[in-house]
């Protein structure tokens, strides 16, 4: 009777909980949709202000560019073809190294309850990296828990793939082998496909090539010089095809815009100049290889070129570098 009562109670609880679960998902989706809608309206409002400034004879000084990541899982070859439209295909490797893919996949696996994932300190010589999945057996007190290796994941160099196996010389622990199999599957996918993280990394390199400077300490919004408009426009459309949501706001020489642009450009470029000056001072004091000095001088020339792109908003830095 007690069992039947428990089942009845369980059914009642389950039935009562269903409406709450159904309501939760649409509410979350609606909240996300509303946030995107508000963001879109805000960007449109800012753009409208600048269109009025342009109509009144304002001078175009550059664009604010940004992007929101979307879910991405496409073959690297396809992504490279899209990026090639803006001459950025070199920013996406044709293939992720198997060792790097395994490291990333193991990190993404997090901390499964009751298990620990650790790279072997000294794996066999026929692989660049191998990872163990350990069951954590609790021991009373503070002398340390016991770790039992229940599976492993390794790069099989000869087969050219990442594989999940039982521990060397031992039987596998089923749960551990399941975790290892999931890691191997994810790692093999990362070798040939890109995800949002890869696109974001490529974008950080792209904005640097475009001579864009961040308006925030942590990035996210960048000031793009007019000379880079064409390449950004080409890339912007391809980002949408990948599932990202890029945006562009053209800016004109309103006083507050000039101040913000000047602060961003000068802060970023002066930081690079100080780093280069420090390197060259060290070269004078302690010596430096010729190749290294030449690389620093090339970097200085590139910095001067980028500074010229922002001459319309910088008062003195371009002249200091001339």
PDB file of C-alpha atoms in Angstrom:
ATOM      1  CA  UNK A   1       0.000   0.000   0.000  1.00  0.00           C
ATOM      2  CA  UNK A   2       2.831   2.359   0.901  1.00  0.00           C
ATOM      3  CA  UNK A   3       4.361   1.889  -2.529  1.00  0.00           C
ATOM      4  CA  UNK A   4       1.076   2.591  -4.294  1.00  0.00           C
ATOM      5  CA  UNK A   5       0.585   5.746  -2.246  1.00  0.00           C
ATOM      6  CA  UNK A   6       4.072   6.931  -3.185  1.00  0.00           C
ATOM      7  CA  UNK A   7       3.334   6.295  -6.865  1.00  0.00           C
ATOM      8  CA  UNK A   8       0.062   8.179  -6.628  1.00  0.00           C
ATOM      9  CA  UNK A   9       1.762  11.115  -4.931  1.00  0.00           C
ATOM     10  CA  UNK A  10       4.506  11.056  -7.554  1.00  0.00           C
ATOM     11  CA  UNK A  11       1.944  11.173 -10.356  1.00  0.00           C
ATOM     12  CA  UNK A  12       0.111  14.059  -8.740  1.00  0.00           C
ATOM     13  CA  UNK A  13       3.338  15.978  -8.245  1.00  0.00           C
ATOM     14  CA  UNK A  14       4.403  15.289 -11.802  1.00  0.00           C
ATOM     15  CA  UNK A  15       1.047  16.387 -13.181  1.00  0.00           C
ATOM     16  CA  UNK A  16       1.082  19.587 -11.100  1.00  0.00           C
ATOM     17  CA  UNK A  17       4.600  20.443 -12.183  1.00  0.00           C
ATOM     18  CA  UNK A  18       3.978  20.161 -15.930  1.00  0.00           C
ATOM     19  CA  UNK A  19       2.437  23.629 -16.438  1.00  0.00           C
ATOM     20  CA  UNK A  20       5.393  25.263 -14.667  1.00  0.00           C
ATOM     21  CA  UNK A  21       7.906  23.480 -16.904  1.00  0.00           C
ATOM     22  CA  UNK A  22       5.976  24.355 -20.035  1.00  0.00           C
ATOM     23  CA  UNK A  23       5.833  28.004 -19.018  1.00  0.00           C
ATOM     24  CA  UNK A  24       9.541  28.222 -18.265  1.00  0.00           C
ATOM     25  CA  UNK A  25      10.906  27.561 -21.754  1.00  0.00           C
ATOM     26  CA  UNK A  26       8.766  30.083 -23.654  1.00  0.00           C
ATOM     27  CA  UNK A  27       9.486  32.684 -20.952  1.00  0.00           C
ATOM     28  CA  UNK A  28      13.244  32.236 -21.400  1.00  0.00           C
ATOM     29  CA  UNK A  29      12.931  32.365 -25.176  1.00  0.00           C
ATOM     30  CA  UNK A  30      10.716  35.437 -24.947  1.00  0.00           C
ATOM     31  CA  UNK A  31      13.235  37.173 -22.666  1.00  0.00           C
ATOM     32  CA  UNK A  32      16.087  36.486 -25.084  1.00  0.00           C
ATOM     33  CA  UNK A  33      13.992  37.664 -28.024  1.00  0.00           C
ATOM     34  CA  UNK A  34      13.029  40.828 -26.153  1.00  0.00           C
ATOM     35  CA  UNK A  35      16.681  41.575 -25.348  1.00  0.00           C
ATOM     36  CA  UNK A  36      17.626  41.247 -29.019  1.00  0.00           C
ATOM     37  CA  UNK A  37      14.688  43.448 -30.009  1.00  0.00           C
ATOM     38  CA  UNK A  38      15.686  46.202 -27.556  1.00  0.00           C
ATOM     39  CA  UNK A  39      19.311  46.003 -28.716  1.00  0.00           C
ATOM     40  CA  UNK A  40      18.195  46.318 -32.338  1.00  0.00           C
ATOM     41  CA  UNK A  41      16.032  49.353 -31.578  1.00  0.00           C
ATOM     42  CA  UNK A  42      18.897  51.020 -29.689  1.00  0.00           C
ATOM     43  CA  UNK A  43      21.321  50.511 -32.588  1.00  0.00           C
ATOM     44  CA  UNK A  44      18.735  51.825 -35.046  1.00  0.00           C
ATOM     45  CA  UNK A  45      18.161  54.917 -32.879  1.00  0.00           C
ATOM     46  CA  UNK A  46      21.891  55.677 -32.731  1.00  0.00           C
ATOM     47  CA  UNK A  47      22.196  55.171 -36.474  1.00  0.00           C
ATOM     48  CA  UNK A  48      19.294  57.571 -37.057  1.00  0.00           C
ATOM     49  CA  UNK A  49      21.150  60.289 -35.121  1.00  0.00           C
ATOM     50  CA  UNK A  50      24.193  59.851 -37.334  1.00  0.00           C
ATOM     51  CA  UNK A  51      22.135  59.914 -40.506  1.00  0.00           C
ATOM     52  CA  UNK A  52      20.797  63.294 -39.427  1.00  0.00           C
ATOM     53  CA  UNK A  53      24.354  64.445 -38.714  1.00  0.00           C
ATOM     54  CA  UNK A  54      25.426  63.310 -42.191  1.00  0.00           C
ATOM     55  CA  UNK A  55      22.479  65.114 -43.777  1.00  0.00           C
ATOM     56  CA  UNK A  56      23.541  68.271 -41.956  1.00  0.00           C
ATOM     57  CA  UNK A  57      27.016  68.073 -43.474  1.00  0.00           C
ATOM     58  CA  UNK A  58      28.750  66.036 -40.783  1.00  0.00           C
ATOM     59  CA  UNK A  59      32.053  64.389 -41.663  1.00  0.00           C
ATOM     60  CA  UNK A  60      32.194  60.601 -41.515  1.00  0.00           C
ATOM     61  CA  UNK A  61      34.947  59.568 -39.068  1.00  0.00           C
ATOM     62  CA  UNK A  62      34.523  55.790 -38.943  1.00  0.00           C
ATOM     63  CA  UNK A  63      32.127  53.063 -37.843  1.00  0.00           C
ATOM     64  CA  UNK A  64      31.343  51.280 -34.638  1.00  0.00           C
ATOM     65  CA  UNK A  65      31.358  47.553 -35.310  1.00  0.00           C
ATOM     66  CA  UNK A  66      30.311  44.675 -33.076  1.00  0.00           C
ATOM     67  CA  UNK A  67      28.965  41.154 -33.286  1.00  0.00           C
ATOM     68  CA  UNK A  68      26.915  38.758 -31.207  1.00  0.00           C
ATOM     69  CA  UNK A  69      27.894  35.117 -31.314  1.00  0.00           C
ATOM     70  CA  UNK A  70      25.480  32.521 -32.585  1.00  0.00           C
ATOM     71  CA  UNK A  71      25.535  28.744 -32.564  1.00  0.00           C
ATOM     72  CA  UNK A  72      28.127  27.607 -35.106  1.00  0.00           C
ATOM     73  CA  UNK A  73      29.129  24.089 -36.133  1.00  0.00           C
ATOM     74  CA  UNK A  74      30.274  24.004 -39.755  1.00  0.00           C
ATOM     75  CA  UNK A  75      33.128  22.330 -41.642  1.00  0.00           C
ATOM     76  CA  UNK A  76      36.329  24.359 -41.572  1.00  0.00           C
ATOM     77  CA  UNK A  77      36.515  24.324 -45.368  1.00  0.00           C
ATOM     78  CA  UNK A  78      33.108  26.001 -45.599  1.00  0.00           C
ATOM     79  CA  UNK A  79      34.048  28.621 -43.025  1.00  0.00           C
ATOM     80  CA  UNK A  80      37.323  29.353 -44.817  1.00  0.00           C
ATOM     81  CA  UNK A  81      35.427  29.837 -48.077  1.00  0.00           C
ATOM     82  CA  UNK A  82      33.141  32.383 -46.411  1.00  0.00           C
ATOM     83  CA  UNK A  83      36.027  34.262 -44.803  1.00  0.00           C
ATOM     84  CA  UNK A  84      37.903  34.250 -48.114  1.00  0.00           C
ATOM     85  CA  UNK A  85      35.349  36.752 -49.473  1.00  0.00           C
ATOM     86  CA  UNK A  86      36.999  39.362 -47.238  1.00  0.00           C
ATOM     87  CA  UNK A  87      40.504  37.856 -47.541  1.00  0.00           C
ATOM     88  CA  UNK A  88      40.444  36.492 -44.001  1.00  0.00           C
ATOM     89  CA  UNK A  89      40.497  32.749 -44.744  1.00  0.00           C
ATOM     90  CA  UNK A  90      44.031  32.514 -43.308  1.00  0.00           C
ATOM     91  CA  UNK A  91      42.549  33.195 -39.857  1.00  0.00           C
ATOM     92  CA  UNK A  92      40.820  29.805 -39.789  1.00  0.00           C
ATOM     93  CA  UNK A  93      43.212  26.815 -39.892  1.00  0.00           C
ATOM     94  CA  UNK A  94      42.304  24.073 -42.331  1.00  0.00           C
ATOM     95  CA  UNK A  95      42.447  21.602 -39.463  1.00  0.00           C
ATOM     96  CA  UNK A  96      42.827  21.897 -35.701  1.00  0.00           C
ATOM     97  CA  UNK A  97      45.749  19.879 -34.365  1.00  0.00           C
ATOM     98  CA  UNK A  98      44.523  16.662 -32.768  1.00  0.00           C
ATOM     99  CA  UNK A  99      46.297  17.423 -29.502  1.00  0.00           C
ATOM    100  CA  UNK A 100      44.697  20.857 -29.291  1.00  0.00           C
ATOM    101  CA  UNK A 101      41.293  19.382 -30.108  1.00  0.00           C
ATOM    102  CA  UNK A 102      41.617  16.804 -27.323  1.00  0.00           C
ATOM    103  CA  UNK A 103      42.720  19.448 -24.819  1.00  0.00           C
ATOM    104  CA  UNK A 104      39.736  21.623 -25.702  1.00  0.00           C
ATOM    105  CA  UNK A 105      37.239  18.772 -25.601  1.00  0.00           C
ATOM    106  CA  UNK A 106      38.523  17.595 -22.213  1.00  0.00           C
ATOM    107  CA  UNK A 107      38.186  21.141 -20.889  1.00  0.00           C
ATOM    108  CA  UNK A 108      34.647  21.442 -22.215  1.00  0.00           C
ATOM    109  CA  UNK A 109      33.687  18.233 -20.423  1.00  0.00           C
ATOM    110  CA  UNK A 110      33.974  20.136 -17.148  1.00  0.00           C
ATOM    111  CA  UNK A 111      33.772  18.183 -13.892  1.00  0.00           C
ATOM    112  CA  UNK A 112      31.371  15.235 -14.162  1.00  0.00           C
ATOM    113  CA  UNK A 113      30.009  14.380 -10.743  1.00  0.00           C
ATOM    114  CA  UNK A 114      32.138  11.709  -9.101  1.00  0.00           C
ATOM    115  CA  UNK A 115      34.857  11.820 -11.785  1.00  0.00           C
ATOM    116  CA  UNK A 116      37.973  13.779 -12.592  1.00  0.00           C
ATOM    117  CA  UNK A 117      39.578  14.371 -15.987  1.00  0.00           C
ATOM    118  CA  UNK A 118      43.346  14.810 -16.019  1.00  0.00           C
ATOM    119  CA  UNK A 119      46.025  14.710 -18.709  1.00  0.00           C
ATOM    120  CA  UNK A 120      48.612  11.977 -18.150  1.00  0.00           C
ATOM    121  CA  UNK A 121      51.886  13.525 -17.030  1.00  0.00           C
ATOM    122  CA  UNK A 122      53.976  11.030 -19.010  1.00  0.00           C
ATOM    123  CA  UNK A 123      51.877   9.340 -21.727  1.00  0.00           C
ATOM    124  CA  UNK A 124      53.296   6.649 -23.987  1.00  0.00           C
ATOM    125  CA  UNK A 125      55.737   7.907 -26.583  1.00  0.00           C
ATOM    126  CA  UNK A 126      53.449   7.080 -29.517  1.00  0.00           C
ATOM    127  CA  UNK A 127      51.027   9.914 -28.727  1.00  0.00           C
ATOM    128  CA  UNK A 128      51.437  13.661 -28.122  1.00  0.00           C
ATOM    129  CA  UNK A 129      48.745  13.688 -25.442  1.00  0.00           C
ATOM    130  CA  UNK A 130      46.501  11.326 -23.527  1.00  0.00           C
ATOM    131  CA  UNK A 131      43.861  12.064 -20.914  1.00  0.00           C
ATOM    132  CA  UNK A 132      42.605   9.880 -18.095  1.00  0.00           C
ATOM    133  CA  UNK A 133      39.063   9.783 -16.722  1.00  0.00           C
ATOM    134  CA  UNK A 134      39.238   8.933 -13.024  1.00  0.00           C
ATOM    135  CA  UNK A 135      36.523   7.830 -10.625  1.00  0.00           C
ATOM    136  CA  UNK A 136      36.821   9.648  -7.308  1.00  0.00           C
ATOM    137  CA  UNK A 137      36.368   7.252  -4.388  1.00  0.00           C
ATOM    138  CA  UNK A 138      35.863   9.246  -1.201  1.00  0.00           C
ATOM    139  CA  UNK A 139      37.900   8.305   1.849  1.00  0.00           C
ATOM    140  CA  UNK A 140      37.033   9.429   5.334  1.00  0.00           C
ATOM    141  CA  UNK A 141      39.131  12.236   6.715  1.00  0.00           C
ATOM    142  CA  UNK A 142      41.470  14.608   4.966  1.00  0.00           C
ATOM    143  CA  UNK A 143      44.186  12.265   3.836  1.00  0.00           C
ATOM    144  CA  UNK A 144      43.030  12.488   0.232  1.00  0.00           C
ATOM    145  CA  UNK A 145      40.412  10.765  -1.891  1.00  0.00           C
ATOM    146  CA  UNK A 146      41.278   7.745  -3.974  1.00  0.00           C
ATOM    147  CA  UNK A 147      41.396   8.116  -7.766  1.00  0.00           C
ATOM    148  CA  UNK A 148      40.772   5.091  -9.975  1.00  0.00           C
ATOM    149  CA  UNK A 149      41.429   5.411 -13.709  1.00  0.00           C
ATOM    150  CA  UNK A 150      38.381   4.099 -15.507  1.00  0.00           C
ATOM    151  CA  UNK A 151      39.125   5.136 -19.115  1.00  0.00           C
ATOM    152  CA  UNK A 152      41.480   7.143 -21.263  1.00  0.00           C
ATOM    153  CA  UNK A 153      41.353   9.289 -24.373  1.00  0.00           C
ATOM    154  CA  UNK A 154      44.375   9.605 -26.625  1.00  0.00           C
ATOM    155  CA  UNK A 155      45.505  10.778 -30.023  1.00  0.00           C
ATOM    156  CA  UNK A 156      46.021   7.758 -32.249  1.00  0.00           C
ATOM    157  CA  UNK A 157      48.709   9.126 -34.528  1.00  0.00           C
ATOM    158  CA  UNK A 158      48.623   6.172 -36.929  1.00  0.00           C
ATOM    159  CA  UNK A 159      44.839   6.278 -37.384  1.00  0.00           C
ATOM    160  CA  UNK A 160      44.757  10.069 -37.430  1.00  0.00           C
ATOM    161  CA  UNK A 161      41.959  10.344 -34.860  1.00  0.00           C
ATOM    162  CA  UNK A 162      41.198  10.673 -31.161  1.00  0.00           C
ATOM    163  CA  UNK A 163      40.053   7.443 -29.506  1.00  0.00           C
ATOM    164  CA  UNK A 164      38.522   6.393 -26.184  1.00  0.00           C
ATOM    165  CA  UNK A 165      39.966   3.255 -24.603  1.00  0.00           C
ATOM    166  CA  UNK A 166      40.035   1.261 -21.395  1.00  0.00           C
ATOM    167  CA  UNK A 167      42.897   2.113 -19.013  1.00  0.00           C
ATOM    168  CA  UNK A 168      46.155   0.485 -20.004  1.00  0.00           C
ATOM    169  CA  UNK A 169      46.277  -2.974 -18.415  1.00  0.00           C
ATOM    170  CA  UNK A 170      42.931  -2.636 -16.606  1.00  0.00           C
ATOM    171  CA  UNK A 171      39.200  -3.044 -17.120  1.00  0.00           C
ATOM    172  CA  UNK A 172      37.192   0.081 -17.925  1.00  0.00           C
ATOM    173  CA  UNK A 173      34.646   1.658 -15.609  1.00  0.00           C
ATOM    174  CA  UNK A 174      31.490   1.976 -17.777  1.00  0.00           C
ATOM    175  CA  UNK A 175      30.606   5.512 -16.660  1.00  0.00           C
ATOM    176  CA  UNK A 176      34.186   6.660 -17.171  1.00  0.00           C
ATOM    177  CA  UNK A 177      34.315   5.081 -20.622  1.00  0.00           C
ATOM    178  CA  UNK A 178      31.096   6.890 -21.510  1.00  0.00           C
ATOM    179  CA  UNK A 179      32.688  10.216 -20.542  1.00  0.00           C
ATOM    180  CA  UNK A 180      35.839   9.332 -22.500  1.00  0.00           C
ATOM    181  CA  UNK A 181      33.791   8.417 -25.581  1.00  0.00           C
ATOM    182  CA  UNK A 182      31.955  11.754 -25.453  1.00  0.00           C
ATOM    183  CA  UNK A 183      35.273  13.612 -25.187  1.00  0.00           C
ATOM    184  CA  UNK A 184      36.740  11.692 -28.154  1.00  0.00           C
ATOM    185  CA  UNK A 185      33.642  12.354 -30.269  1.00  0.00           C
ATOM    186  CA  UNK A 186      33.766  16.066 -29.485  1.00  0.00           C
ATOM    187  CA  UNK A 187      37.507  16.274 -30.117  1.00  0.00           C
ATOM    188  CA  UNK A 188      37.248  14.617 -33.528  1.00  0.00           C
ATOM    189  CA  UNK A 189      34.496  17.078 -34.425  1.00  0.00           C
ATOM    190  CA  UNK A 190      36.669  20.032 -33.423  1.00  0.00           C
ATOM    191  CA  UNK A 191      39.455  18.828 -35.725  1.00  0.00           C
ATOM    192  CA  UNK A 192      37.323  19.315 -38.829  1.00  0.00           C
ATOM    193  CA  UNK A 193      34.633  21.792 -37.748  1.00  0.00           C
ATOM    194  CA  UNK A 194      34.580  25.278 -36.262  1.00  0.00           C
ATOM    195  CA  UNK A 195      32.355  26.450 -33.431  1.00  0.00           C
ATOM    196  CA  UNK A 196      31.500  29.924 -32.130  1.00  0.00           C
ATOM    197  CA  UNK A 197      34.723  30.068 -30.103  1.00  0.00           C
ATOM    198  CA  UNK A 198      36.810  29.616 -33.263  1.00  0.00           C
ATOM    199  CA  UNK A 199      34.919  32.348 -35.118  1.00  0.00           C
ATOM    200  CA  UNK A 200      35.306  34.739 -32.182  1.00  0.00           C
ATOM    201  CA  UNK A 201      39.055  34.083 -32.080  1.00  0.00           C
ATOM    202  CA  UNK A 202      39.300  34.717 -35.833  1.00  0.00           C
ATOM    203  CA  UNK A 203      37.324  37.937 -35.418  1.00  0.00           C
ATOM    204  CA  UNK A 204      39.750  39.300 -32.830  1.00  0.00           C
ATOM    205  CA  UNK A 205      42.555  38.848 -35.350  1.00  0.00           C
ATOM    206  CA  UNK A 206      40.401  40.298 -38.125  1.00  0.00           C
ATOM    207  CA  UNK A 207      39.650  43.532 -36.285  1.00  0.00           C
ATOM    208  CA  UNK A 208      43.364  44.013 -35.732  1.00  0.00           C
ATOM    209  CA  UNK A 209      44.038  43.551 -39.443  1.00  0.00           C
ATOM    210  CA  UNK A 210      41.277  46.070 -40.108  1.00  0.00           C
ATOM    211  CA  UNK A 211      43.126  48.542 -37.825  1.00  0.00           C
ATOM    212  CA  UNK A 212      40.064  48.737 -35.565  1.00  0.00           C
ATOM    213  CA  UNK A 213      40.545  49.836 -31.949  1.00  0.00           C
ATOM    214  CA  UNK A 214      38.410  48.758 -28.970  1.00  0.00           C
ATOM    215  CA  UNK A 215      36.086  51.228 -27.272  1.00  0.00           C
ATOM    216  CA  UNK A 216      35.868  49.016 -24.172  1.00  0.00           C
ATOM    217  CA  UNK A 217      38.704  47.571 -22.102  1.00  0.00           C
ATOM    218  CA  UNK A 218      37.354  44.068 -22.688  1.00  0.00           C
ATOM    219  CA  UNK A 219      36.603  44.597 -26.379  1.00  0.00           C
ATOM    220  CA  UNK A 220      33.205  43.894 -27.879  1.00  0.00           C
ATOM    221  CA  UNK A 221      32.777  47.234 -29.651  1.00  0.00           C
ATOM    222  CA  UNK A 222      35.420  48.568 -32.025  1.00  0.00           C
ATOM    223  CA  UNK A 223      36.058  51.786 -33.912  1.00  0.00           C
ATOM    224  CA  UNK A 224      36.757  51.021 -37.568  1.00  0.00           C
ATOM    225  CA  UNK A 225      38.609  53.558 -39.763  1.00  0.00           C
ATOM    226  CA  UNK A 226      36.881  54.505 -43.048  1.00  0.00           C
ATOM    227  CA  UNK A 227      39.627  52.832 -45.079  1.00  0.00           C
ATOM    228  CA  UNK A 228      38.561  49.403 -43.763  1.00  0.00           C
ATOM    229  CA  UNK A 229      34.868  49.749 -44.612  1.00  0.00           C
ATOM    230  CA  UNK A 230      34.947  47.586 -47.745  1.00  0.00           C
ATOM    231  CA  UNK A 231      36.605  44.562 -46.111  1.00  0.00           C
ATOM    232  CA  UNK A 232      34.375  44.773 -43.064  1.00  0.00           C
ATOM    233  CA  UNK A 233      31.273  45.003 -45.239  1.00  0.00           C
ATOM    234  CA  UNK A 234      32.328  41.849 -47.088  1.00  0.00           C
ATOM    235  CA  UNK A 235      33.021  40.026 -43.829  1.00  0.00           C
ATOM    236  CA  UNK A 236      29.820  41.251 -42.166  1.00  0.00           C
ATOM    237  CA  UNK A 237      27.603  39.480 -44.673  1.00  0.00           C
ATOM    238  CA  UNK A 238      29.527  36.216 -44.332  1.00  0.00           C
ATOM    239  CA  UNK A 239      29.274  36.341 -40.541  1.00  0.00           C
ATOM    240  CA  UNK A 240      25.506  36.369 -40.888  1.00  0.00           C
ATOM    241  CA  UNK A 241      25.700  33.251 -43.043  1.00  0.00           C
ATOM    242  CA  UNK A 242      27.593  31.573 -40.192  1.00  0.00           C
ATOM    243  CA  UNK A 243      24.885  32.479 -37.687  1.00  0.00           C
ATOM    244  CA  UNK A 244      26.585  35.475 -36.064  1.00  0.00           C
ATOM    245  CA  UNK A 245      24.775  38.813 -35.710  1.00  0.00           C
ATOM    246  CA  UNK A 246      27.183  41.615 -36.648  1.00  0.00           C
ATOM    247  CA  UNK A 247      26.313  45.299 -36.591  1.00  0.00           C
ATOM    248  CA  UNK A 248      27.672  48.562 -37.969  1.00  0.00           C
ATOM    249  CA  UNK A 249      26.936  52.116 -36.867  1.00  0.00           C
ATOM    250  CA  UNK A 250      28.439  54.855 -39.040  1.00  0.00           C
ATOM    251  CA  UNK A 251      29.750  57.758 -36.948  1.00  0.00           C
ATOM    252  CA  UNK A 252      30.080  61.441 -37.783  1.00  0.00           C
ATOM    253  CA  UNK A 253      32.018  64.269 -36.206  1.00  0.00           C
ATOM    254  CA  UNK A 254      29.643  65.196 -33.408  1.00  0.00           C
ATOM    255  CA  UNK A 255      31.695  66.515 -30.453  1.00  0.00           C
ATOM    256  CA  UNK A 256      30.921  63.580 -28.172  1.00  0.00           C
ATOM    257  CA  UNK A 257      31.789  61.112 -30.929  1.00  0.00           C
ATOM    258  CA  UNK A 258      35.105  62.818 -31.597  1.00  0.00           C
ATOM    259  CA  UNK A 259      35.976  62.648 -27.903  1.00  0.00           C
ATOM    260  CA  UNK A 260      35.085  58.958 -27.616  1.00  0.00           C
ATOM    261  CA  UNK A 261      36.910  58.056 -30.833  1.00  0.00           C
ATOM    262  CA  UNK A 262      39.981  60.033 -29.786  1.00  0.00           C
ATOM    263  CA  UNK A 263      40.137  58.360 -26.395  1.00  0.00           C
ATOM    264  CA  UNK A 264      39.777  54.865 -27.875  1.00  0.00           C
ATOM    265  CA  UNK A 265      42.272  55.319 -30.692  1.00  0.00           C
ATOM    266  CA  UNK A 266      44.857  57.149 -28.628  1.00  0.00           C
ATOM    267  CA  UNK A 267      44.615  54.714 -25.717  1.00  0.00           C
ATOM    268  CA  UNK A 268      45.087  51.658 -27.909  1.00  0.00           C
ATOM    269  CA  UNK A 269      47.821  53.076 -30.120  1.00  0.00           C
ATOM    270  CA  UNK A 270      49.776  54.750 -27.326  1.00  0.00           C
ATOM    271  CA  UNK A 271      49.767  51.440 -25.447  1.00  0.00           C
ATOM    272  CA  UNK A 272      51.420  49.755 -28.436  1.00  0.00           C
ATOM    273  CA  UNK A 273      53.890  52.634 -28.776  1.00  0.00           C
ATOM    274  CA  UNK A 274      54.936  52.331 -25.127  1.00  0.00           C
ATOM    275  CA  UNK A 275      55.498  48.582 -25.523  1.00  0.00           C
ATOM    276  CA  UNK A 276      57.663  49.134 -28.598  1.00  0.00           C
ATOM    277  CA  UNK A 277      59.633  51.905 -26.891  1.00  0.00           C
ATOM    278  CA  UNK A 278      60.274  49.615 -23.923  1.00  0.00           C
ATOM    279  CA  UNK A 279      61.536  46.851 -26.227  1.00  0.00           C
ATOM    280  CA  UNK A 280      63.881  49.202 -28.063  1.00  0.00           C
ATOM    281  CA  UNK A 281      65.246  50.607 -24.790  1.00  0.00           C
ATOM    282  CA  UNK A 282      65.929  47.064 -23.631  1.00  0.00           C
ATOM    283  CA  UNK A 283      67.727  46.408 -26.923  1.00  0.00           C
ATOM    284  CA  UNK A 284      69.989  49.399 -26.354  1.00  0.00           C
ATOM    285  CA  UNK A 285      70.730  48.418 -22.767  1.00  0.00           C
ATOM    286  CA  UNK A 286      71.097  44.641 -23.070  1.00  0.00           C
ATOM    287  CA  UNK A 287      71.344  43.921 -26.759  1.00  0.00           C
ATOM    288  CA  UNK A 288      68.880  42.153 -29.011  1.00  0.00           C
ATOM    289  CA  UNK A 289      69.115  39.887 -32.023  1.00  0.00           C
ATOM    290  CA  UNK A 290      69.079  41.669 -35.360  1.00  0.00           C
ATOM    291  CA  UNK A 291      65.999  39.780 -36.491  1.00  0.00           C
ATOM    292  CA  UNK A 292      64.137  40.795 -33.341  1.00  0.00           C
ATOM    293  CA  UNK A 293      65.077  44.447 -33.778  1.00  0.00           C
ATOM    294  CA  UNK A 294      63.932  44.355 -37.402  1.00  0.00           C
ATOM    295  CA  UNK A 295      60.615  42.837 -36.303  1.00  0.00           C
ATOM    296  CA  UNK A 296      60.163  45.655 -33.771  1.00  0.00           C
ATOM    297  CA  UNK A 297      60.904  48.273 -36.423  1.00  0.00           C
ATOM    298  CA  UNK A 298      58.395  46.650 -38.774  1.00  0.00           C
ATOM    299  CA  UNK A 299      55.849  46.787 -35.961  1.00  0.00           C
ATOM    300  CA  UNK A 300      56.607  50.483 -35.483  1.00  0.00           C
ATOM    301  CA  UNK A 301      56.073  51.135 -39.188  1.00  0.00           C
ATOM    302  CA  UNK A 302      52.758  49.284 -39.041  1.00  0.00           C
ATOM    303  CA  UNK A 303      51.751  51.297 -35.980  1.00  0.00           C
ATOM    304  CA  UNK A 304      52.525  54.531 -37.808  1.00  0.00           C
ATOM    305  CA  UNK A 305      50.357  53.363 -40.699  1.00  0.00           C
ATOM    306  CA  UNK A 306      47.426  52.597 -38.416  1.00  0.00           C
ATOM    307  CA  UNK A 307      47.833  55.905 -36.625  1.00  0.00           C
ATOM    308  CA  UNK A 308      47.536  57.763 -39.925  1.00  0.00           C
ATOM    309  CA  UNK A 309      44.141  56.109 -40.409  1.00  0.00           C
ATOM    310  CA  UNK A 310      42.934  57.912 -37.296  1.00  0.00           C
ATOM    311  CA  UNK A 311      44.578  61.269 -37.941  1.00  0.00           C
ATOM    312  CA  UNK A 312      41.143  62.897 -38.209  1.00  0.00           C
ATOM    313  CA  UNK A 313      40.435  62.134 -34.536  1.00  0.00           C
ATOM    314  CA  UNK A 314      43.958  62.227 -33.058  1.00  0.00           C
ATOM    315  CA  UNK A 315      45.544  65.545 -32.247  1.00  0.00           C
ATOM    316  CA  UNK A 316      49.179  64.719 -31.662  1.00  0.00           C
ATOM    317  CA  UNK A 317      50.002  61.009 -31.771  1.00  0.00           C
ATOM    318  CA  UNK A 318      50.330  60.840 -35.559  1.00  0.00           C
ATOM    319  CA  UNK A 319      52.759  63.745 -35.550  1.00  0.00           C
ATOM    320  CA  UNK A 320      54.763  62.180 -32.702  1.00  0.00           C
ATOM    321  CA  UNK A 321      55.244  59.035 -34.807  1.00  0.00           C
ATOM    322  CA  UNK A 322      56.037  60.875 -38.033  1.00  0.00           C
TER     323      UNK A 322
END
